[in-house]
Coordinates of C-alpha atoms and ligand atoms in Angstrom, one line a residue:
X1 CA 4.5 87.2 38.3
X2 CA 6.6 87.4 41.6
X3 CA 5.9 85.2 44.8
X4 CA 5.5 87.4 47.6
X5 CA 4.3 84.5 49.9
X6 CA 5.4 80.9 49.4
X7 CA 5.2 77.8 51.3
X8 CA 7.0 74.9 49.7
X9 CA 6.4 71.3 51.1
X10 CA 6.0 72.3 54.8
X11 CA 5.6 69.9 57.4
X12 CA 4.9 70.7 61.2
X13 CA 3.6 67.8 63.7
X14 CA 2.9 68.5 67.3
X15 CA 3.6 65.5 69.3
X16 CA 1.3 62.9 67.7
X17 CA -0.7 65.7 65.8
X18 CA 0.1 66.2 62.2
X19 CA -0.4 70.0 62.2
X20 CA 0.8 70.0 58.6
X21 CA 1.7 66.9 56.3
X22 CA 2.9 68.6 53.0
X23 CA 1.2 72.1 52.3
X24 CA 2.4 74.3 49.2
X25 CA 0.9 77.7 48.1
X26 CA 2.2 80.4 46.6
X27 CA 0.9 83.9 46.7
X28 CA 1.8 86.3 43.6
X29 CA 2.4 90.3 44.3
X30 CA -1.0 92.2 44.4
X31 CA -3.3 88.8 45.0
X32 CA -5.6 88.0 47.3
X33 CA -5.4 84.7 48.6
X34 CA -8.2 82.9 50.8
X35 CA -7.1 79.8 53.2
X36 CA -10.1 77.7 53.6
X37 CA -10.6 74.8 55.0
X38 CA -12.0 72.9 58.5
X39 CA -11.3 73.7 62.3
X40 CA -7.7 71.3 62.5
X41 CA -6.9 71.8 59.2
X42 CA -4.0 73.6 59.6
X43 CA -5.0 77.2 58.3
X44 CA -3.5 78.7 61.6
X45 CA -0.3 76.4 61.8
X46 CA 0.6 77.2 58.0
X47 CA -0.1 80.9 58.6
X48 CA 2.2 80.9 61.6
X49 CA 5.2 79.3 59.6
X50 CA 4.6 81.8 56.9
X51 CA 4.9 84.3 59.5
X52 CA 7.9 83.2 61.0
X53 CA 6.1 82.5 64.8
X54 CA 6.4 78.5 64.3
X55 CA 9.5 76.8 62.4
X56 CA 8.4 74.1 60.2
X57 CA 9.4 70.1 60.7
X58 CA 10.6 70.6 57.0
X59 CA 9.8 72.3 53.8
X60 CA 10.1 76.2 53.3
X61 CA 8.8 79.3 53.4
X62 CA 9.3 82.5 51.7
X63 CA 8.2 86.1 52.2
X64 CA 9.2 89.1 50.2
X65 CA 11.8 87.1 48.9
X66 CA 13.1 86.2 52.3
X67 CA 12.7 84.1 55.4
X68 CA 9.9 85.3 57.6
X69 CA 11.9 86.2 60.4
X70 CA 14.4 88.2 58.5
X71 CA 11.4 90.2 57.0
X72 CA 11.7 94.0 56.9
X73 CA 9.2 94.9 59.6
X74 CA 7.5 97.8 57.9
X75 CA 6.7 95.6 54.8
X76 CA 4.4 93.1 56.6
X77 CA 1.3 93.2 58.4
X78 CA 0.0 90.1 60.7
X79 CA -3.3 89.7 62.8
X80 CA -3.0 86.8 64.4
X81 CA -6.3 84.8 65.0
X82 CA -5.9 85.1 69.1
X83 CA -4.6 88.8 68.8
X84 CA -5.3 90.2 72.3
X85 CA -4.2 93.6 72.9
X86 CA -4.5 95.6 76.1
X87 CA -7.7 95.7 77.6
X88 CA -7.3 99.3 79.6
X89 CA -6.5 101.4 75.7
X90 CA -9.1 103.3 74.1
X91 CA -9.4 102.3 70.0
X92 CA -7.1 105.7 69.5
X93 CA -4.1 104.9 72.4
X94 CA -4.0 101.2 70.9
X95 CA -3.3 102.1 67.2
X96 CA -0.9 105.4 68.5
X97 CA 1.0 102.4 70.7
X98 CA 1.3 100.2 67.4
X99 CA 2.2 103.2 65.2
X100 CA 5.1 104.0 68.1
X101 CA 6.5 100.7 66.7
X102 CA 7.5 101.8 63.0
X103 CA 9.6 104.3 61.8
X104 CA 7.3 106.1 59.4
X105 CA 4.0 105.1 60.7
X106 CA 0.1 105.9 59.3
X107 CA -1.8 108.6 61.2
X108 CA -3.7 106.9 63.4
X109 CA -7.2 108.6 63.1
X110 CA -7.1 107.5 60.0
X111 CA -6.7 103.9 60.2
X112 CA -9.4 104.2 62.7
X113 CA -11.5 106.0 59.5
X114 CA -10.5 102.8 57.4
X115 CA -11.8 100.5 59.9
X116 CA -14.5 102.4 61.0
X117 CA -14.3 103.3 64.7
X118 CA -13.7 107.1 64.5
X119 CA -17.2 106.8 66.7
X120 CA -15.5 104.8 69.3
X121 CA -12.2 106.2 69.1
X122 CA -11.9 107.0 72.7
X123 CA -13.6 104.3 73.9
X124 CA -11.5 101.3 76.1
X125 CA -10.7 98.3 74.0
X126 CA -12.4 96.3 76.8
X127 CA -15.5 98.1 75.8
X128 CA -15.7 98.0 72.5
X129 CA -18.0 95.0 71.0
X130 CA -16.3 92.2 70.1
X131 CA -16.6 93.2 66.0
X132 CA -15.2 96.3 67.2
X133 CA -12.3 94.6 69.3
X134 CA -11.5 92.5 65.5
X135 CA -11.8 95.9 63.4
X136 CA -9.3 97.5 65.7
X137 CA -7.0 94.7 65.8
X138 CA -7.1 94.8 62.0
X139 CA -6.5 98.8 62.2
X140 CA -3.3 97.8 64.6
X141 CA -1.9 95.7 61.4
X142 CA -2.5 98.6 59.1
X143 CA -0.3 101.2 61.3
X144 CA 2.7 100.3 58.8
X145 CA 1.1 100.7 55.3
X146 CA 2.5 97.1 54.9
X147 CA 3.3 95.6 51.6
X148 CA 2.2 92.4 52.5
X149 CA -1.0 91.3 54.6
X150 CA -1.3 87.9 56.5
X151 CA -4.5 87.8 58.6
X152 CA -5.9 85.1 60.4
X153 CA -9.4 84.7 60.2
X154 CA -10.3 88.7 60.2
X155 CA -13.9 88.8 60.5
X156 CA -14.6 86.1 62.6
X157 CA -17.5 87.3 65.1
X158 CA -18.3 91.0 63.6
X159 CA -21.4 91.5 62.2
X160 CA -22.2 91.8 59.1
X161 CA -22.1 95.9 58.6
X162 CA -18.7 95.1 60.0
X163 CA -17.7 92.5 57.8
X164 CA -18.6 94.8 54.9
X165 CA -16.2 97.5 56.2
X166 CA -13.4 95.0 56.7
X167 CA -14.5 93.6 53.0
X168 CA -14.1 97.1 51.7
X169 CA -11.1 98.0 53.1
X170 CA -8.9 94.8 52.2
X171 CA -10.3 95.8 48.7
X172 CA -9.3 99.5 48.4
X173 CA -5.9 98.0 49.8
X174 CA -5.8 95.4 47.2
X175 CA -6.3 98.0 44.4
X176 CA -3.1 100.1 46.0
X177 CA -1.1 96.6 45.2
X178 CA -1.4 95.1 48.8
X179 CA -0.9 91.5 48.7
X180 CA -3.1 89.8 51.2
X181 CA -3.2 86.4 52.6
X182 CA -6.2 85.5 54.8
X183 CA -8.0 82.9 56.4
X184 CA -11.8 82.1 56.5
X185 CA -14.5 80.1 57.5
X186 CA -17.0 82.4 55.3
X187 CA -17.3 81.3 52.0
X188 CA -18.4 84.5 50.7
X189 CA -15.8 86.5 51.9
X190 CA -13.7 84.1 50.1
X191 CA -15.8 84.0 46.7
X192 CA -16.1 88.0 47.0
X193 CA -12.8 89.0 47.8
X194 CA -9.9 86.1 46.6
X195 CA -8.6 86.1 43.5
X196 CA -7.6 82.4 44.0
X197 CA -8.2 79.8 47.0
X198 CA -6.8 77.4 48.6
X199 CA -8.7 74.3 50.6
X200 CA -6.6 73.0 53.2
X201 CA -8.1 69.3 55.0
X202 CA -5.7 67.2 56.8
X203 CA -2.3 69.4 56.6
X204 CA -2.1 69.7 52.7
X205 CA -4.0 71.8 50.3
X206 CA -6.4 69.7 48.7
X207 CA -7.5 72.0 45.9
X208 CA -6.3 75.8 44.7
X209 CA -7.4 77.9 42.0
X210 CA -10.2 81.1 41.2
X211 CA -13.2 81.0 43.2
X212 CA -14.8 80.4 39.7
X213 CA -12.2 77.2 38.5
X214 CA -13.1 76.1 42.3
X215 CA -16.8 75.7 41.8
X216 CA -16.8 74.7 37.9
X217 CA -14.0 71.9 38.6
X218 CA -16.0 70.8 42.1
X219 CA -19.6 71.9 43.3
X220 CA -21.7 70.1 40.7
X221 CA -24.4 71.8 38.3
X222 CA -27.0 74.1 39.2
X223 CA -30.2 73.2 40.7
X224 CA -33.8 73.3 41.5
X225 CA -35.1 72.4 45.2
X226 CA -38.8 71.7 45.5
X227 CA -40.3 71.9 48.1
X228 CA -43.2 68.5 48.2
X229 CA -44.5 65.9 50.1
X230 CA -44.6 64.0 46.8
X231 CA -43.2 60.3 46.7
X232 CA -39.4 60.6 45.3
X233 CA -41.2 57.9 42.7
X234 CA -43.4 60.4 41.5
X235 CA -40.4 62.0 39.6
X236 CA -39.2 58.9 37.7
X237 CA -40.1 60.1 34.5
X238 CA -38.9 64.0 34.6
X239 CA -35.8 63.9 32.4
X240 CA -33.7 65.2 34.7
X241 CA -31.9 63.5 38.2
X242 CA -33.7 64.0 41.3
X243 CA -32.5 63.0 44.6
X244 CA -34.9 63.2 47.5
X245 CA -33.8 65.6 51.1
X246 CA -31.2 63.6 52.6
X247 CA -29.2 62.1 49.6
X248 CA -27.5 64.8 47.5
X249 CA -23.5 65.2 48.1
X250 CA -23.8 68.9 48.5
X251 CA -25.1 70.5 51.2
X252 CA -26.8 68.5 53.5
X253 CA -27.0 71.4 56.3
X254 CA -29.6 72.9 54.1
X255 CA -31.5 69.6 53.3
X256 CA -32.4 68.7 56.4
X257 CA -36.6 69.6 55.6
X258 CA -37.3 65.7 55.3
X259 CA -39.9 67.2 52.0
X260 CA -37.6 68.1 49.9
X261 CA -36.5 66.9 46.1
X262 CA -33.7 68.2 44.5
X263 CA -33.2 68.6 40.7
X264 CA -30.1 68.6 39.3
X265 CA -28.1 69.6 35.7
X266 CA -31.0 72.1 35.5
X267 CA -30.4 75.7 33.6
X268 CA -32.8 78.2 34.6
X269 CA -34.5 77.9 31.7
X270 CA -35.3 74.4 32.0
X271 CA -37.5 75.3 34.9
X272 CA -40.9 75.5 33.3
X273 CA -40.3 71.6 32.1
X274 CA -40.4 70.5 35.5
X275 CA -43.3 73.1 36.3
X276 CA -45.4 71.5 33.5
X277 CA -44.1 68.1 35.6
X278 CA -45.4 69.1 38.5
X279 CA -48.8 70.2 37.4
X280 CA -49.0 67.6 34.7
X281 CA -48.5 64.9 37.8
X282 CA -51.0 66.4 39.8
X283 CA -47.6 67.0 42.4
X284 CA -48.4 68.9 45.3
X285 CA -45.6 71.6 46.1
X286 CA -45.3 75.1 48.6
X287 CA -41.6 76.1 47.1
X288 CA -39.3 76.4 44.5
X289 CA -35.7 78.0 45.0
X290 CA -33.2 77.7 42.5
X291 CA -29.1 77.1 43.7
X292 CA -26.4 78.1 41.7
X293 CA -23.6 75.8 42.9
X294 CA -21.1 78.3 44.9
X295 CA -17.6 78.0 46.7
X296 CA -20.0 76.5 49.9
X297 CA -20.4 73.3 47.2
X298 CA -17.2 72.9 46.8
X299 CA -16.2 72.9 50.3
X300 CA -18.5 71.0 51.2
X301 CA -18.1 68.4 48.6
X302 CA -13.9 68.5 49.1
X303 CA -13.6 68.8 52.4
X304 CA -16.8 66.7 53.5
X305 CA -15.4 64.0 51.4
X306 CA -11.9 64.3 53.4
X307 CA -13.7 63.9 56.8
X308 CA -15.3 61.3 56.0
X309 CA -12.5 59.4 54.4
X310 CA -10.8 60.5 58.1
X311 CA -13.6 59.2 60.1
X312 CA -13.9 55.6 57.5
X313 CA -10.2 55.4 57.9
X314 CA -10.4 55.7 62.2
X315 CA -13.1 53.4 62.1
X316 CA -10.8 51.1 60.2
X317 CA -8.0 51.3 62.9
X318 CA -10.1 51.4 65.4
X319 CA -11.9 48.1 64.5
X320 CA -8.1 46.5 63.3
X321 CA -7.1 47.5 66.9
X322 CA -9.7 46.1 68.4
X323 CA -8.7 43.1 66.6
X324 CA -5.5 43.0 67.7
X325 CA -6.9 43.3 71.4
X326 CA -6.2 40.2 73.7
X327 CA -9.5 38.2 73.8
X328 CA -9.7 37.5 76.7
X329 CA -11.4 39.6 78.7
X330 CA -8.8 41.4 80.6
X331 CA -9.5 44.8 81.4
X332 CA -6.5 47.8 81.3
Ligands
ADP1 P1 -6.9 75.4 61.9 O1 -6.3 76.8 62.0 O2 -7.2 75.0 60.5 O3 -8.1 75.2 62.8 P2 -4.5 74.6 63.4 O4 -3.4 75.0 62.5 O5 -4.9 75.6 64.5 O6 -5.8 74.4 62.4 O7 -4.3 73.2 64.0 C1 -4.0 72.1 63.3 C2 -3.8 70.9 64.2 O8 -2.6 71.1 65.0 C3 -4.9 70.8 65.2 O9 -5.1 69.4 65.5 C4 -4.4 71.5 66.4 O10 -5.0 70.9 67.6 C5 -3.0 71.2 66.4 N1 -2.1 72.2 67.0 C6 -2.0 73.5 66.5 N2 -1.1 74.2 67.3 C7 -0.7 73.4 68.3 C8 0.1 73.5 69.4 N3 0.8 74.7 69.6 N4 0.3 72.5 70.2 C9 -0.3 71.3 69.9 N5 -1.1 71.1 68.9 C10 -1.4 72.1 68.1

């Protein structure tokens, strides 16, 4: 397999931020590749180096081959996560304007097909909704039939009929050989549509691999939430872990119902035993919803774990400096 996209080792610090301590990926020929990780990570920094709009402290960065900035401009497509185009063009004017900038562009009705705005083709960017302002600035990267495909968080604020046509397009593209590179806060755009991952906390990349090597490696078994005012006690006996609302590793967001045990290691099968618990116990319950563990586990389990590693680690400083501070009272 060739490396269309790499990033080797790259470093970029802005004034006392560390943007990027030591990130590597590389993306083969055809792949999609997903860029997860939390707001600060880095996602936008490392996408700008492979794009050749920021030069890295250190470390390298390859594209097609090449560096970014020497790039055949016809090969690669970029949407840029703050990608403002003219307000005053309608959906049609702006992707004719971008399609001026190529030698042998698309026709531009129909990149407006692919990203569905043929409805709202003559309608002024400033007017469109603001999915419809991201799906034209997506159709404005498409204008060169590009080879390659960096885009910076694509769907953030379209709704969901709009994600799905984004979703399908970068998939028809993929299956013509496109290699694309995106970033993503949505987990399932990044299970459905990446054929490998990346998790990027605190400048580096953390963890890389399939969606499914991801979640087998990271987000813990599958499991069985019930919903009870039961005592936790109550479920000493069943033969599997429990923990009560409030204490599982994975995702707490969805935990916060303070009635709420979890069982975990469970196959689906399994889920008459604790049934027969229940009822054998005389256990009081409204719910039961079963949870495959999913790509959301693991970023929540890597990337939770790296936050609060951070926030242990500034606590540390923080109390060490306050150590070091004069004890005398003075004030700054
Ligand atoms: P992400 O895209 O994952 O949210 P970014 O790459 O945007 O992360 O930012 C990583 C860190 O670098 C953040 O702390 C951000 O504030 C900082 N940063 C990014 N770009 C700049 C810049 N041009 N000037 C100063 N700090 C920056």
């Amino acid at each position: 397999m060739t490396a269309v996209v790499e990033a080797t080792d790259v470093a970029k610090t802005y004034g006392e931020t560390v943007a990027l301590s030591s990130a590597s990926l590389s993306v083969e020929a055809g792949e999609v590749y997903a860029l997860i990780g939390p707001n600060g990570a880095g996602k936008t920094t490392l996408v700008r180096a492979l794009t050749g709009t920021t030069v890295p402290d250190s470390g390298s960065v390859r594209v097609l081959e090449g560096e970014p900035t020497a790039i055949d401009r016809d090969r690669l497509g970029v949407l840029p996560q703050d990608f403002s185009p003219p307000d005053r063009l309608t959906a049609r004017e702006l992707l004719t304007y971008y399609a001026g900038l190529y030698d042998d562009p698309r026709d531009p009705d129909d990149v407006l097909a692919d990203v569905g705005l043929v409805d709202a083709s003559n309608t002024w960017y400033e007017n469109l909704s603001g999915g419809q302002q991201r799906r034209a600035c997506v159709g404005a990267t498409l204008v060169n039939d590009p080879d390659v495909l960096v885009l910076d968080e694509p769907t953030t604020g379209i709704d969901p009929a709009g994600r799905r046509t984004i979703w399908r397009l970068i998939e028809a593209l993929t299956e013509r050989g496109t290699t694309v590179l995106l970033t993503t806060h949505d987990m399932a755009e990044a299970e459905r549509l990446a054929d490998r991952v990346g998790l990027l906390a605190d400048g580096a990349l953390i963890a890389q691999g399939t969606p499914a090597a991801l979640v087998a490696d990271h987000a813990g078994s599958s499991r069985l939430a019930i919903e009870t005012d039961a005592d936790p006690q109550a479920f000493e006996d069943l033969a599997y872990p429990v923990v009560a609302s409030g204490e599982s590793d994975s995702k707490p967001h969805r935990r916060r119902q303070p009635d709420t045990i979890v069982v975990q290691d469970i196959e689906p099968a399994d889920i008459g035993v604790v049934v027969d618990y229940l009822e054998g116990n005389d256990l009081e319950y409204s719910g039961l919803t079963w949870a495959e563990p999913d790509l959301e586990d693991v970023y929540l389990a890597l990337a939770d774990s790296t936050e609060r590693e951070r926030t242990t680690k500034m606590g540390t400083e923080t109390d060490a400096d306050a150590e070091d501070a004069p004890q005398t009272g003075e004030t700054a």
